[in-house]
Short mmCIF file of C-alpha atoms in Angstrom, two decimals:
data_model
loop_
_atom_site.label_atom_id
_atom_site.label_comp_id
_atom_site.label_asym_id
_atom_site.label_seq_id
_atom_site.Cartn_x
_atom_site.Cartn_y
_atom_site.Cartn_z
CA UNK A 1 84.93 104.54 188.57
CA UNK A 2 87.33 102.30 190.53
CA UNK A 3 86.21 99.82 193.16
CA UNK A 4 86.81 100.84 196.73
CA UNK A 5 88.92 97.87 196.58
CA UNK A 6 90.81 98.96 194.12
CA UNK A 7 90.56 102.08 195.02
CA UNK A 8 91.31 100.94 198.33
CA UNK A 9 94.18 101.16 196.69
CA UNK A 10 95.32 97.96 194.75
CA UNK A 11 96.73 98.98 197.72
CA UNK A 12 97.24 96.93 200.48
CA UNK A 13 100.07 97.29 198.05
CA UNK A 14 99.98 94.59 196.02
CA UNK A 15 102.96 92.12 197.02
CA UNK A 16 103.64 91.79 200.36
CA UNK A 17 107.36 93.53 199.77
CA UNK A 18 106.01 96.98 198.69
CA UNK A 19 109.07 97.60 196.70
CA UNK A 20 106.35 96.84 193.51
CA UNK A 21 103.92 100.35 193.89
CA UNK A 22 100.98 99.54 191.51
CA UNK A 23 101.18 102.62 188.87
CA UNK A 24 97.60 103.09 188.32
CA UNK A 25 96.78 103.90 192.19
CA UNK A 26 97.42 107.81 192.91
CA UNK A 27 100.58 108.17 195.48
CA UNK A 28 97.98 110.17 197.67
CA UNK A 29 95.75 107.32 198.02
CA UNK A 30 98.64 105.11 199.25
CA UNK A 31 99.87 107.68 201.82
CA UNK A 32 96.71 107.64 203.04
CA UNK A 33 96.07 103.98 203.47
CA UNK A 34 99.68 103.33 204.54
CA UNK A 35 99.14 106.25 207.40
CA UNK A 36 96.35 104.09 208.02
CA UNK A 37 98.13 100.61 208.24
CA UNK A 38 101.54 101.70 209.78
CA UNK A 39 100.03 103.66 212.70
CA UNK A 40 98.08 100.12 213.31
CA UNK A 41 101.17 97.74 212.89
CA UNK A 42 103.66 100.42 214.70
CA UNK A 43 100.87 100.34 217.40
CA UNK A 44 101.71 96.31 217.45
CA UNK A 45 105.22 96.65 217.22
CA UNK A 46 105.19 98.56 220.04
CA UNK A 47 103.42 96.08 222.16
CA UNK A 48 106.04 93.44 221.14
CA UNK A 49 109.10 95.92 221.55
CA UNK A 50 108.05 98.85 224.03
CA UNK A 51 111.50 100.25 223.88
CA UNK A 52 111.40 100.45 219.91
CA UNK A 53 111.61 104.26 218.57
CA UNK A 54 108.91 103.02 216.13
CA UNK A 55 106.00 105.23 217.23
CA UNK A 56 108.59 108.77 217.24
CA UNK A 57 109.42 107.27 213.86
CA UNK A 58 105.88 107.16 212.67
CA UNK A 59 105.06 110.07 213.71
CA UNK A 60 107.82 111.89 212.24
CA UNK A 61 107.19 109.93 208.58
CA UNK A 62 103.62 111.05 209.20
CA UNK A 63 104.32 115.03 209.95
CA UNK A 64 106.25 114.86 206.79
CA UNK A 65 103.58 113.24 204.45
CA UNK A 66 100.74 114.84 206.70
CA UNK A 67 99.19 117.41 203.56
CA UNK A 68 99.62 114.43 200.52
CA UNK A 69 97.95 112.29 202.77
CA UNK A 70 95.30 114.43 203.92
CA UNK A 71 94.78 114.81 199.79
CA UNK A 72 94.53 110.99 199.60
CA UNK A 73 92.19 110.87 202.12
CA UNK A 74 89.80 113.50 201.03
CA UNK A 75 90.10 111.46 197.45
CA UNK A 76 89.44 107.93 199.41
CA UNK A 77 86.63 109.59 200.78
CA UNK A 78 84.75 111.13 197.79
CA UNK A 79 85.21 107.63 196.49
CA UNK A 80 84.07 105.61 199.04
CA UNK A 81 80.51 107.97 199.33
CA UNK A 82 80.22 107.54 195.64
CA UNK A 83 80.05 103.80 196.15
CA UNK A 84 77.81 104.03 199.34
CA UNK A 85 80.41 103.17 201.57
CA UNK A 86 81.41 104.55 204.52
CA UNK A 87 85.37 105.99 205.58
CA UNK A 88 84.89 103.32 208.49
CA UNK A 89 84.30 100.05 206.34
CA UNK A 90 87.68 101.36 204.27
CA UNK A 91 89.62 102.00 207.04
CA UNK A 92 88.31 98.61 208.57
CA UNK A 93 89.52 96.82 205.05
CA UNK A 94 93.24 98.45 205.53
CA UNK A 95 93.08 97.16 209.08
CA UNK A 96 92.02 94.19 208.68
CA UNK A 97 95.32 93.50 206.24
CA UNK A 98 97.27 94.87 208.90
CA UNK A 99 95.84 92.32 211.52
CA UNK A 100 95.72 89.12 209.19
CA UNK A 101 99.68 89.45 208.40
CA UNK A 102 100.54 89.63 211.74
CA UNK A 103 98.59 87.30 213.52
CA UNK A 104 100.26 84.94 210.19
CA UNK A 105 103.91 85.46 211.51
CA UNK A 106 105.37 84.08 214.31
CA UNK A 107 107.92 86.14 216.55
CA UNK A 108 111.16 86.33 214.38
CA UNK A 109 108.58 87.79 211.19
CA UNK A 110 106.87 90.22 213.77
CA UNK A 111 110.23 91.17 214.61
CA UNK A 112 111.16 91.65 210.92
CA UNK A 113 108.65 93.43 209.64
CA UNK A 114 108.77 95.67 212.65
CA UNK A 115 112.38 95.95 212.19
CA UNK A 116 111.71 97.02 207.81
CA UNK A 117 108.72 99.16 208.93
CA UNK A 118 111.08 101.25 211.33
CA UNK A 119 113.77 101.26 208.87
CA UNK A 120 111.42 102.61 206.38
CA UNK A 121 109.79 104.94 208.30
CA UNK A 122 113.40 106.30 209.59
CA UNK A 123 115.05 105.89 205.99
CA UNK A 124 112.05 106.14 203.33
CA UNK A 125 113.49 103.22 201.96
CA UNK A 126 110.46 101.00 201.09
CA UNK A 127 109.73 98.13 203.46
CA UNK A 128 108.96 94.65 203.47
CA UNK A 129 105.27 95.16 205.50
CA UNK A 130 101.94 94.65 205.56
CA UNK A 131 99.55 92.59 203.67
CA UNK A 132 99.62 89.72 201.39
CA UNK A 133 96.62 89.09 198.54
CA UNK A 134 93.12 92.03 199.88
CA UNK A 135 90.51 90.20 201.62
CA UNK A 136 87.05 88.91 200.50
CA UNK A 137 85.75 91.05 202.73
CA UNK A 138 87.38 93.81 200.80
CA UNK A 139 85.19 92.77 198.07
CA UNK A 140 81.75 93.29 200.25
CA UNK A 141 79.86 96.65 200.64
#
């Protein structure tokens, strides 16, 4: 059985330029953690931009993906209860990634990543966001 952490889906995608999807994680699993960490960091973006499209763009990318990642999270979920975690710490882990990276850039790398999110989320190309190495706190029940 994989480690929430893991699970949690060697996720936070592994290198901080996403372009390098770990194989062994199911592409469910990431849908559902990157719905999870792009709604957060579009909800940022948004503060820094308020004109940016990003938030129609999410939720576009989102409709589209909407029944893999309701898979993923139904999977995340099973896992997590097997492990006696809760959905909330998960969600908490993917959110604190989200947090960390941006409060670790200064304006011109908010603006980037914002800029790659909304170009992936318009484009499916795969974007330059979210989180460098997981947390310790990942690593904690």
């Amino acid at each position: 059985m994989k480690s929430i952490v893991i699970g949690a889906i060697g996720l936070a995608l592994t290198s901080p330029a996403l372009s390098q999807e770990p194989e062994s994680v199911d592409p469910n699993h990431q849908l559902f953690a990157r719905s999870v960490m792009y709604q957060s960091l579009s909800d940022m973006c948004l503060q820094q931009n308020p004109l940016s499209p990003i938030k129609a763009a999410y939720q576009q990318w989102l409709g589209q993906h909407q029944s893999d990642i309701e898979l993923g999270r139904q999977a995340i979920t099973t896992m997590a209860l097997e492990q006696g975690r809760t959905m909330d710490s998960v969600v908490n882990v993917f959110l604190h990634m989200v947090e960390q990276n941006w409060g670790q850039l200064d304006e011109p790398g908010r603006a980037q990543q914002c800029d790659e999110l909304l170009n992936y989320l318009q484009q499916g190309q795969v974007a330059a966001v979210v989180t460098p190495a997981a947390p310790e706190a990942a690593n904690s029940p």
